Amino acid sequence: LKAFILSGYGVVVACECVRTRVYALMRLSSLTVSSEDNRLNLETDIEESGEEGYRLEDLENFLRLRWEHIILSMVPESGKYTPRSDSMTQLLLQAGLISKVDSSYSITHAGFQFLLHDSHTQLWTVILAYLENHTKTTCISFLFKLGFLKLGMGYSTNTLTPEQRGMLTHLDEFGLIMYKPEMSPLFFPTRIAISLCSTSAVASPAAAPGSTALATSETDGYILVETNFRLYAYTNSSVHRALLCLFSDVVAQLPNLIACVISAESVRRALLNGITANQIVSFLRKNAHPQSRKQRPCVPETVADQILLWEGERNRVRFQPAMQYEGFSSYDLYLQTKVHAAQLGVLLWSNDSGRQLITQESAHPAVKAFIVSAISQPT
């Protein structure tokens, strides 16, 4: 049953025939459903305080800083994860984005790919990992409710269950809500909390990769790519700089401009970390500067094709453990060993003039036994 259709950042009821079932699910989540003028109106049992304690700009800055906090902890220049919170560290471990070896943490291949995903994919990756260790019914119900609250309005915790109150601290860490219990008993949903279940204007267009506010429009791109593999990023964001360093080298930095170079070595570094060439090209296209978008394509084909070729060159080489044999006492012994290895299907390379063989490493006991047997036989 396809009850919902994901549309970038929101959820839409798929068709009229499943609307009754959707309403039933919402009622199970303590959502009050009514219909007026063929429009869906929803209310939750979360008590509205009537206070507007924070300006929308304050909530937006809070959201940006929270998400930058998470991203920057994963992209230090050393390639190691920098723990900033025990709960967030455990969550990233649960999601498979980082791994722990002894007492240190390192970013996994999935973690590097996570960094170049669009922001809403990143958000849902974190949320789904969070749900794994908590009561799914309670968490999903509460997230559903958050999607129908009002941006900028404060809400009381009095009507929340103990488990829901326990979620507030974690959701504050994700940036979904602002909750400062030492200052106020109220919590304030941010834009991304409301956009989880909404397609209204507050959710804004779909987020591009590297967006620090978890939402951006096509006019918010900041990257210009030239045919000489130079890249200019019109930004002062530390997150943007860290993401660019994943696949390019910074050669100069000004207050509002970062100049980078994309090279075979920088792309190879990204490939070794598990990032694909398609992800790099997609990142450059989705974050292209408005001036670049006026051209088609916005990323020069020479650059995009070369990045794909660099990946292809790496994939052409396949490493396999092998064993080399040389110094045969006679040419006949060399030929007998070569024929035997070929019959076993383990011969990888041979050089008749130099009497050299290379076979699969796993076949070494069998080849060695054949050579010993051949030498021991009387001529």
Tab-separated table of C-alpha atoms in Angstrom:
chain	number	residue	atom	x	y	z
A	1	LEU	CA	0.000	0.000	0.000
A	2	LYS	CA	1.622	3.252	-1.142
A	3	ALA	CA	0.040	5.689	1.270
A	4	PHE	CA	2.666	8.417	0.893
A	5	ILE	CA	4.828	9.830	-1.868
A	6	LEU	CA	8.134	11.417	-0.868
A	7	SER	CA	8.553	14.707	-2.703
A	8	GLY	CA	12.066	15.892	-1.932
A	9	TYR	CA	11.466	17.109	1.597
A	10	GLY	CA	7.830	16.375	2.321
A	11	VAL	CA	5.202	13.672	2.375
A	12	VAL	CA	2.049	13.734	0.254
A	13	VAL	CA	-0.953	11.420	0.479
A	14	ALA	CA	-0.699	9.271	-2.640
A	15	CYS	CA	-4.357	8.986	-3.629
A	16	GLU	CA	-7.902	9.399	-2.368
A	17	CYS	CA	-8.465	5.669	-1.835
A	18	VAL	CA	-5.894	5.516	0.987
A	19	ARG	CA	-6.875	8.775	2.698
A	20	THR	CA	-9.081	6.950	5.234
A	21	ARG	CA	-6.199	4.671	6.215
A	22	VAL	CA	-3.857	7.643	6.579
A	23	TYR	CA	-6.372	9.363	8.860
A	24	ALA	CA	-6.571	6.198	10.957
A	25	LEU	CA	-2.780	6.133	11.349
A	26	MET	CA	-2.809	9.768	12.401
A	27	ARG	CA	-5.502	9.130	14.983
A	28	LEU	CA	-3.390	6.317	16.419
A	29	SER	CA	-0.657	8.935	16.790
A	30	SER	CA	-3.061	11.148	18.796
A	31	LEU	CA	-3.557	13.519	15.869
A	32	THR	CA	-6.956	15.183	15.571
A	33	VAL	CA	-8.131	15.110	11.951
A	34	SER	CA	-10.757	17.327	10.391
A	35	SER	CA	-11.583	18.352	6.854
A	36	GLU	CA	-12.665	21.798	5.729
A	37	ASP	CA	-12.909	22.953	2.132
A	38	ASN	CA	-11.231	19.706	1.010
A	39	ARG	CA	-8.122	20.669	2.973
A	40	LEU	CA	-6.512	18.614	5.706
A	41	ASN	CA	-6.359	20.301	9.118
A	42	LEU	CA	-4.403	18.623	11.880
A	43	GLU	CA	-4.025	19.314	15.579
A	44	THR	CA	-1.991	17.442	18.159
A	45	ASP	CA	-2.390	16.928	21.876
A	46	ILE	CA	0.823	18.904	22.496
A	47	GLU	CA	-0.073	21.978	24.499
A	48	GLU	CA	0.708	25.313	22.847
A	49	SER	CA	2.011	27.890	25.313
A	50	GLY	CA	1.107	30.949	23.270
A	51	GLU	CA	4.654	32.240	23.713
A	52	GLU	CA	6.996	33.122	20.903
A	53	GLY	CA	10.279	33.005	22.766
A	54	TYR	CA	12.596	32.923	19.763
A	55	ARG	CA	12.640	34.758	16.477
A	56	LEU	CA	12.638	32.705	13.301
A	57	GLU	CA	16.188	33.925	12.645
A	58	ASP	CA	17.281	32.554	16.036
A	59	LEU	CA	15.794	29.151	15.270
A	60	GLU	CA	17.413	29.121	11.838
A	61	ASN	CA	20.836	29.935	13.307
A	62	PHE	CA	20.341	27.279	15.966
A	63	LEU	CA	19.510	24.704	13.277
A	64	ARG	CA	22.539	25.672	11.197
A	65	LEU	CA	24.941	25.508	14.149
A	66	ARG	CA	23.589	22.150	15.332
A	67	TRP	CA	24.001	20.526	11.917
A	68	GLU	CA	27.426	22.073	11.375
A	69	HIS	CA	28.383	20.607	14.741
A	70	ILE	CA	27.563	17.107	13.461
A	71	ILE	CA	29.150	17.489	10.004
A	72	LEU	CA	32.376	19.108	11.255
A	73	SER	CA	32.888	16.335	13.796
A	74	MET	CA	33.053	13.913	10.851
A	75	VAL	CA	35.356	15.845	8.513
A	76	PRO	CA	38.498	16.856	10.391
A	77	GLU	CA	41.562	17.078	8.187
A	78	SER	CA	43.054	13.979	9.808
A	79	GLY	CA	40.167	11.843	8.542
A	80	LYS	CA	39.386	10.845	12.114
A	81	TYR	CA	36.092	11.380	13.891
A	82	THR	CA	36.233	13.916	16.728
A	83	PRO	CA	33.790	12.971	19.523
A	84	ARG	CA	31.748	15.951	20.670
A	85	SER	CA	28.908	14.142	22.407
A	86	ASP	CA	28.599	10.610	23.779
A	87	SER	CA	25.018	10.228	22.549
A	88	MET	CA	25.845	11.480	19.039
A	89	THR	CA	28.917	9.241	18.893
A	90	GLN	CA	26.818	6.187	19.766
A	91	LEU	CA	24.241	7.206	17.173
A	92	LEU	CA	26.828	7.533	14.400
A	93	LEU	CA	28.282	4.155	15.403
A	94	GLN	CA	24.798	2.643	15.219
A	95	ALA	CA	24.313	4.132	11.742
A	96	GLY	CA	27.642	2.680	10.569
A	97	LEU	CA	29.018	6.132	9.720
A	98	ILE	CA	32.007	5.790	12.042
A	99	SER	CA	33.868	2.831	13.520
A	100	LYS	CA	35.843	2.412	16.719
A	101	VAL	CA	39.263	0.814	16.807
A	102	ASP	CA	40.770	0.603	20.301
A	103	SER	CA	40.141	4.076	21.740
A	104	SER	CA	40.004	6.049	18.488
A	105	TYR	CA	37.263	6.586	15.934
A	106	SER	CA	37.527	6.635	12.158
A	107	ILE	CA	35.041	7.505	9.431
A	108	THR	CA	33.738	4.557	7.418
A	109	HIS	CA	33.139	4.473	3.660
A	110	ALA	CA	29.431	4.913	4.392
A	111	GLY	CA	30.324	7.943	6.521
A	112	PHE	CA	32.213	9.651	3.696
A	113	GLN	CA	29.299	8.980	1.335
A	114	PHE	CA	26.927	10.357	3.977
A	115	LEU	CA	28.795	13.679	3.919
A	116	LEU	CA	28.075	14.238	0.225
A	117	HIS	CA	24.405	13.240	0.436
A	118	ASP	CA	21.732	15.934	0.372
A	119	SER	CA	20.847	17.273	3.809
A	120	HIS	CA	17.438	15.649	4.135
A	121	THR	CA	18.915	12.239	3.307
A	122	GLN	CA	21.479	12.901	6.033
A	123	LEU	CA	18.722	13.866	8.465
A	124	TRP	CA	16.658	10.748	7.822
A	125	THR	CA	19.778	8.566	8.071
A	126	VAL	CA	20.325	9.911	11.577
A	127	ILE	CA	16.638	9.613	12.529
A	128	LEU	CA	16.366	5.996	11.311
A	129	ALA	CA	19.480	5.067	13.278
A	130	TYR	CA	17.954	6.738	16.334
A	131	LEU	CA	14.754	4.730	15.960
A	132	GLU	CA	16.706	1.458	16.096
A	133	ASN	CA	17.437	1.895	19.813
A	134	HIS	CA	14.102	3.375	20.880
A	135	THR	CA	10.446	2.404	20.927
A	136	LYS	CA	9.497	2.959	17.289
A	137	THR	CA	5.776	3.538	17.938
A	138	THR	CA	6.402	6.290	20.482
A	139	CYS	CA	9.162	7.969	18.460
A	140	ILE	CA	7.314	7.911	15.131
A	141	SER	CA	4.153	9.184	16.815
A	142	PHE	CA	6.042	12.104	18.359
A	143	LEU	CA	7.848	12.930	15.090
A	144	PHE	CA	4.460	12.888	13.331
A	145	LYS	CA	3.145	15.394	15.849
A	146	LEU	CA	6.137	17.705	15.407
A	147	GLY	CA	5.334	17.931	11.701
A	148	PHE	CA	2.069	19.734	12.457
A	149	LEU	CA	3.262	22.302	14.989
A	150	LYS	CA	3.738	26.001	14.268
A	151	LEU	CA	7.167	27.390	13.505
A	152	GLY	CA	8.423	29.804	16.163
A	153	MET	CA	5.781	28.858	18.745
A	154	GLY	CA	6.692	27.415	22.142
A	155	TYR	CA	5.114	24.162	23.341
A	156	SER	CA	4.771	22.835	26.869
A	157	THR	CA	6.221	19.488	27.936
A	158	ASN	CA	3.368	18.876	30.411
A	159	THR	CA	1.347	16.687	28.049
A	160	LEU	CA	4.330	14.595	26.925
A	161	THR	CA	4.998	11.099	28.170
A	162	PRO	CA	8.269	10.415	30.057
A	163	GLU	CA	9.706	8.720	26.960
A	164	GLN	CA	8.796	11.682	24.772
A	165	ARG	CA	10.420	14.056	27.261
A	166	GLY	CA	13.524	11.916	27.063
A	167	MET	CA	13.552	12.397	23.286
A	168	LEU	CA	13.676	16.186	23.578
A	169	THR	CA	17.370	16.305	24.473
A	170	HIS	CA	18.274	14.106	21.499
A	171	LEU	CA	16.054	16.046	19.088
A	172	ASP	CA	17.672	19.261	20.330
A	173	GLU	CA	21.046	17.740	19.440
A	174	PHE	CA	19.800	16.945	15.917
A	175	GLY	CA	18.435	20.479	15.493
A	176	LEU	CA	14.797	19.387	15.151
A	177	ILE	CA	13.773	21.392	18.221
A	178	MET	CA	15.278	24.003	20.515
A	179	TYR	CA	14.972	22.854	24.106
A	180	LYS	CA	16.707	24.551	27.030
A	181	PRO	CA	15.163	23.070	30.195
A	182	GLU	CA	17.416	25.150	32.435
A	183	MET	CA	15.966	28.325	30.894
A	184	SER	CA	12.386	27.386	29.978
A	185	PRO	CA	10.060	24.350	30.230
A	186	LEU	CA	9.033	24.952	26.619
A	187	PHE	CA	10.433	23.490	23.422
A	188	PHE	CA	10.405	25.185	20.018
A	189	PRO	CA	10.245	23.176	16.744
A	190	THR	CA	12.607	24.262	13.982
A	191	ARG	CA	11.931	24.326	10.270
A	192	ILE	CA	13.211	20.818	9.576
A	193	ALA	CA	10.983	19.299	12.279
A	194	ILE	CA	7.953	20.811	10.591
A	195	SER	CA	9.168	19.856	7.107
A	196	LEU	CA	9.258	16.167	8.056
A	197	CYS	CA	5.519	15.887	7.341
A	198	SER	CA	4.813	19.033	5.390
A	199	THR	CA	5.021	20.364	1.848
A	200	SER	CA	4.235	23.932	2.816
A	201	ALA	CA	6.405	26.899	2.003
A	202	VAL	CA	8.110	26.699	5.363
A	203	ALA	CA	9.952	23.607	4.215
A	204	SER	CA	11.435	25.454	1.219
A	205	PRO	CA	12.860	23.653	-1.829
A	206	ALA	CA	14.744	20.404	-1.613
A	207	ALA	CA	18.110	20.590	0.046
A	208	ALA	CA	21.286	20.237	-1.906
A	209	PRO	CA	24.315	18.351	-0.627
A	210	GLY	CA	26.486	20.407	1.680
A	211	SER	CA	23.720	22.811	2.638
A	212	THR	CA	24.356	23.800	6.241
A	213	ALA	CA	20.790	24.896	6.875
A	214	LEU	CA	19.280	21.656	5.553
A	215	ALA	CA	17.460	23.515	2.822
A	216	THR	CA	18.555	25.519	-0.151
A	217	SER	CA	17.220	26.736	-3.436
A	218	GLU	CA	18.886	26.798	-6.808
A	219	THR	CA	19.936	30.388	-6.140
A	220	ASP	CA	21.974	29.272	-3.113
A	221	GLY	CA	24.680	27.438	-5.079
A	222	TYR	CA	28.215	28.556	-4.410
A	223	ILE	CA	30.562	26.536	-6.653
A	224	LEU	CA	32.108	27.590	-9.979
A	225	VAL	CA	34.102	24.931	-11.858
A	226	GLU	CA	36.449	25.892	-14.712
A	227	THR	CA	37.699	23.710	-17.556
A	228	ASN	CA	41.247	23.865	-16.106
A	229	PHE	CA	40.017	21.897	-13.041
A	230	ARG	CA	40.042	25.005	-10.862
A	231	LEU	CA	37.132	25.294	-8.469
A	232	TYR	CA	35.967	28.522	-6.814
A	233	ALA	CA	33.566	28.358	-3.865
A	234	TYR	CA	31.923	31.655	-2.891
A	235	THR	CA	31.394	30.839	0.765
A	236	ASN	CA	32.818	31.424	4.213
A	237	SER	CA	31.310	28.272	5.691
A	238	SER	CA	33.707	25.909	7.445
A	239	VAL	CA	31.390	23.023	6.510
A	240	HIS	CA	31.596	23.860	2.803
A	241	ARG	CA	35.388	24.026	3.034
A	242	ALA	CA	35.555	20.666	4.798
A	243	LEU	CA	33.340	19.022	2.171
A	244	LEU	CA	35.396	20.434	-0.702
A	245	CYS	CA	38.554	19.035	0.913
A	246	LEU	CA	37.104	15.544	0.511
A	247	PHE	CA	37.878	15.556	-3.221
A	248	SER	CA	39.962	18.672	-3.964
A	249	ASP	CA	42.960	20.591	-2.617
A	250	VAL	CA	42.585	24.126	-1.257
A	251	VAL	CA	45.165	26.478	-2.785
A	252	ALA	CA	43.883	29.809	-1.448
A	253	GLN	CA	41.249	31.101	0.944
A	254	LEU	CA	39.807	34.596	1.254
A	255	PRO	CA	37.067	35.810	3.627
A	256	ASN	CA	34.311	34.869	1.158
A	257	LEU	CA	36.120	32.748	-1.440
A	258	ILE	CA	37.858	29.364	-1.439
A	259	ALA	CA	40.004	28.397	-4.422
A	260	CYS	CA	40.597	24.670	-4.986
A	261	VAL	CA	42.131	22.365	-7.555
A	262	ILE	CA	40.697	19.002	-8.564
A	263	SER	CA	43.530	16.597	-9.361
A	264	ALA	CA	44.010	12.897	-9.965
A	265	GLU	CA	45.487	12.569	-6.478
A	266	SER	CA	42.629	14.414	-4.733
A	267	VAL	CA	40.029	12.323	-6.570
A	268	ARG	CA	41.973	9.153	-5.775
A	269	ARG	CA	41.892	10.151	-2.099
A	270	ALA	CA	38.124	10.476	-2.271
A	271	LEU	CA	37.783	7.127	-4.052
A	272	LEU	CA	39.861	5.414	-1.371
A	273	ASN	CA	37.471	6.824	1.233
A	274	GLY	CA	34.514	5.207	-0.521
A	275	ILE	CA	33.221	8.261	-2.390
A	276	THR	CA	32.276	7.574	-6.006
A	277	ALA	CA	32.964	9.727	-9.054
A	278	ASN	CA	29.225	10.122	-9.658
A	279	GLN	CA	28.773	11.488	-6.148
A	280	ILE	CA	31.504	14.077	-6.722
A	281	VAL	CA	30.012	15.227	-10.030
A	282	SER	CA	26.505	15.277	-8.535
A	283	PHE	CA	27.755	17.371	-5.610
A	284	LEU	CA	29.328	19.910	-7.971
A	285	ARG	CA	26.180	20.146	-10.096
A	286	LYS	CA	23.719	20.497	-7.223
A	287	ASN	CA	25.796	23.196	-5.565
A	288	ALA	CA	26.647	25.088	-8.765
A	289	HIS	CA	26.690	28.869	-8.558
A	290	PRO	CA	23.694	30.665	-10.177
A	291	GLN	CA	26.036	32.002	-12.884
A	292	SER	CA	27.110	28.447	-13.693
A	293	ARG	CA	23.484	27.326	-13.926
A	294	LYS	CA	23.003	29.693	-16.845
A	295	GLN	CA	25.357	27.443	-18.816
A	296	ARG	CA	24.619	23.911	-19.914
A	297	PRO	CA	26.146	21.867	-18.460
A	298	CYS	CA	26.913	23.761	-15.261
A	299	VAL	CA	29.975	21.564	-14.667
A	300	PRO	CA	32.282	21.419	-17.739
A	301	GLU	CA	32.071	18.072	-19.484
A	302	THR	CA	35.875	17.816	-19.600
A	303	VAL	CA	35.998	17.942	-15.790
A	304	ALA	CA	33.077	15.551	-15.218
A	305	ASP	CA	34.395	13.045	-17.775
A	306	GLN	CA	37.936	13.161	-16.379
A	307	ILE	CA	36.700	12.468	-12.832
A	308	LEU	CA	34.855	9.417	-14.165
A	309	LEU	CA	37.978	8.332	-16.097
A	310	TRP	CA	40.129	8.594	-12.965
A	311	GLU	CA	37.687	6.275	-11.238
A	312	GLY	CA	37.787	3.928	-14.236
A	313	GLU	CA	41.592	3.784	-14.136
A	314	ARG	CA	41.480	2.721	-10.510
A	315	ASN	CA	38.889	0.053	-11.207
A	316	ARG	CA	40.949	-1.412	-14.076
A	317	VAL	CA	43.615	-2.634	-11.663
A	318	ARG	CA	42.729	-5.690	-9.582
A	319	PHE	CA	44.989	-6.874	-6.799
A	320	GLN	CA	45.330	-10.600	-6.136
A	321	PRO	CA	47.705	-12.504	-3.822
A	322	ALA	CA	50.174	-14.494	-5.924
A	323	MET	CA	53.317	-16.624	-5.725
A	324	GLN	CA	56.309	-16.270	-8.059
A	325	TYR	CA	58.569	-19.186	-9.077
A	326	GLU	CA	61.982	-18.778	-10.729
A	327	GLY	CA	65.418	-20.366	-10.855
A	328	PHE	CA	64.280	-23.722	-12.251
A	329	SER	CA	67.159	-26.199	-12.589
A	330	SER	CA	66.112	-27.135	-16.132
A	331	TYR	CA	63.867	-25.907	-18.880
A	332	ASP	CA	61.949	-29.198	-18.867
A	333	LEU	CA	61.115	-28.783	-15.156
A	334	TYR	CA	59.906	-25.252	-15.877
A	335	LEU	CA	57.641	-26.466	-18.729
A	336	GLN	CA	56.240	-29.350	-16.657
A	337	THR	CA	55.407	-26.971	-13.788
A	338	LYS	CA	53.839	-24.462	-16.166
A	339	VAL	CA	51.629	-27.146	-17.762
A	340	HIS	CA	50.610	-28.467	-14.343
A	341	ALA	CA	49.679	-24.972	-13.090
A	342	ALA	CA	47.678	-24.343	-16.266
A	343	GLN	CA	45.811	-27.623	-15.805
A	344	LEU	CA	44.953	-26.620	-12.235
A	345	GLY	CA	43.687	-23.259	-13.538
A	346	VAL	CA	45.977	-21.246	-11.250
A	347	LEU	CA	48.538	-19.935	-13.769
A	348	LEU	CA	48.509	-16.122	-13.842
A	349	TRP	CA	51.668	-15.287	-15.851
A	350	SER	CA	54.694	-16.967	-17.361
A	351	ASN	CA	57.985	-15.976	-18.992
A	352	ASP	CA	59.556	-18.808	-20.997
A	353	SER	CA	62.877	-17.046	-21.678
A	354	GLY	CA	63.386	-16.225	-17.996
A	355	ARG	CA	61.844	-19.470	-16.672
A	356	GLN	CA	59.459	-17.530	-14.413
A	357	LEU	CA	55.950	-18.421	-13.268
A	358	ILE	CA	53.337	-16.628	-11.244
A	359	THR	CA	50.409	-18.578	-9.812
A	360	GLN	CA	47.609	-17.932	-7.347
A	361	GLU	CA	48.891	-17.873	-3.783
A	362	SER	CA	46.295	-20.415	-2.632
A	363	ALA	CA	47.755	-22.986	-5.051
A	364	HIS	CA	51.295	-22.768	-3.652
A	365	PRO	CA	51.155	-26.050	-1.648
A	366	ALA	CA	50.019	-28.024	-4.709
A	367	VAL	CA	52.571	-26.428	-7.064
A	368	LYS	CA	55.387	-26.845	-4.540
A	369	ALA	CA	54.499	-30.510	-4.033
A	370	PHE	CA	54.569	-31.066	-7.819
A	371	ILE	CA	58.013	-29.433	-8.149
A	372	VAL	CA	59.430	-31.510	-5.273
A	373	SER	CA	57.961	-34.667	-6.781
A	374	ALA	CA	59.342	-33.863	-10.251
A	375	ILE	CA	62.832	-33.201	-8.877
A	376	SER	CA	62.867	-36.408	-6.839
A	377	GLN	CA	61.985	-38.575	-9.847
A	378	PRO	CA	65.016	-40.241	-11.497
A	379	THR	CA	65.840	-38.930	-14.942
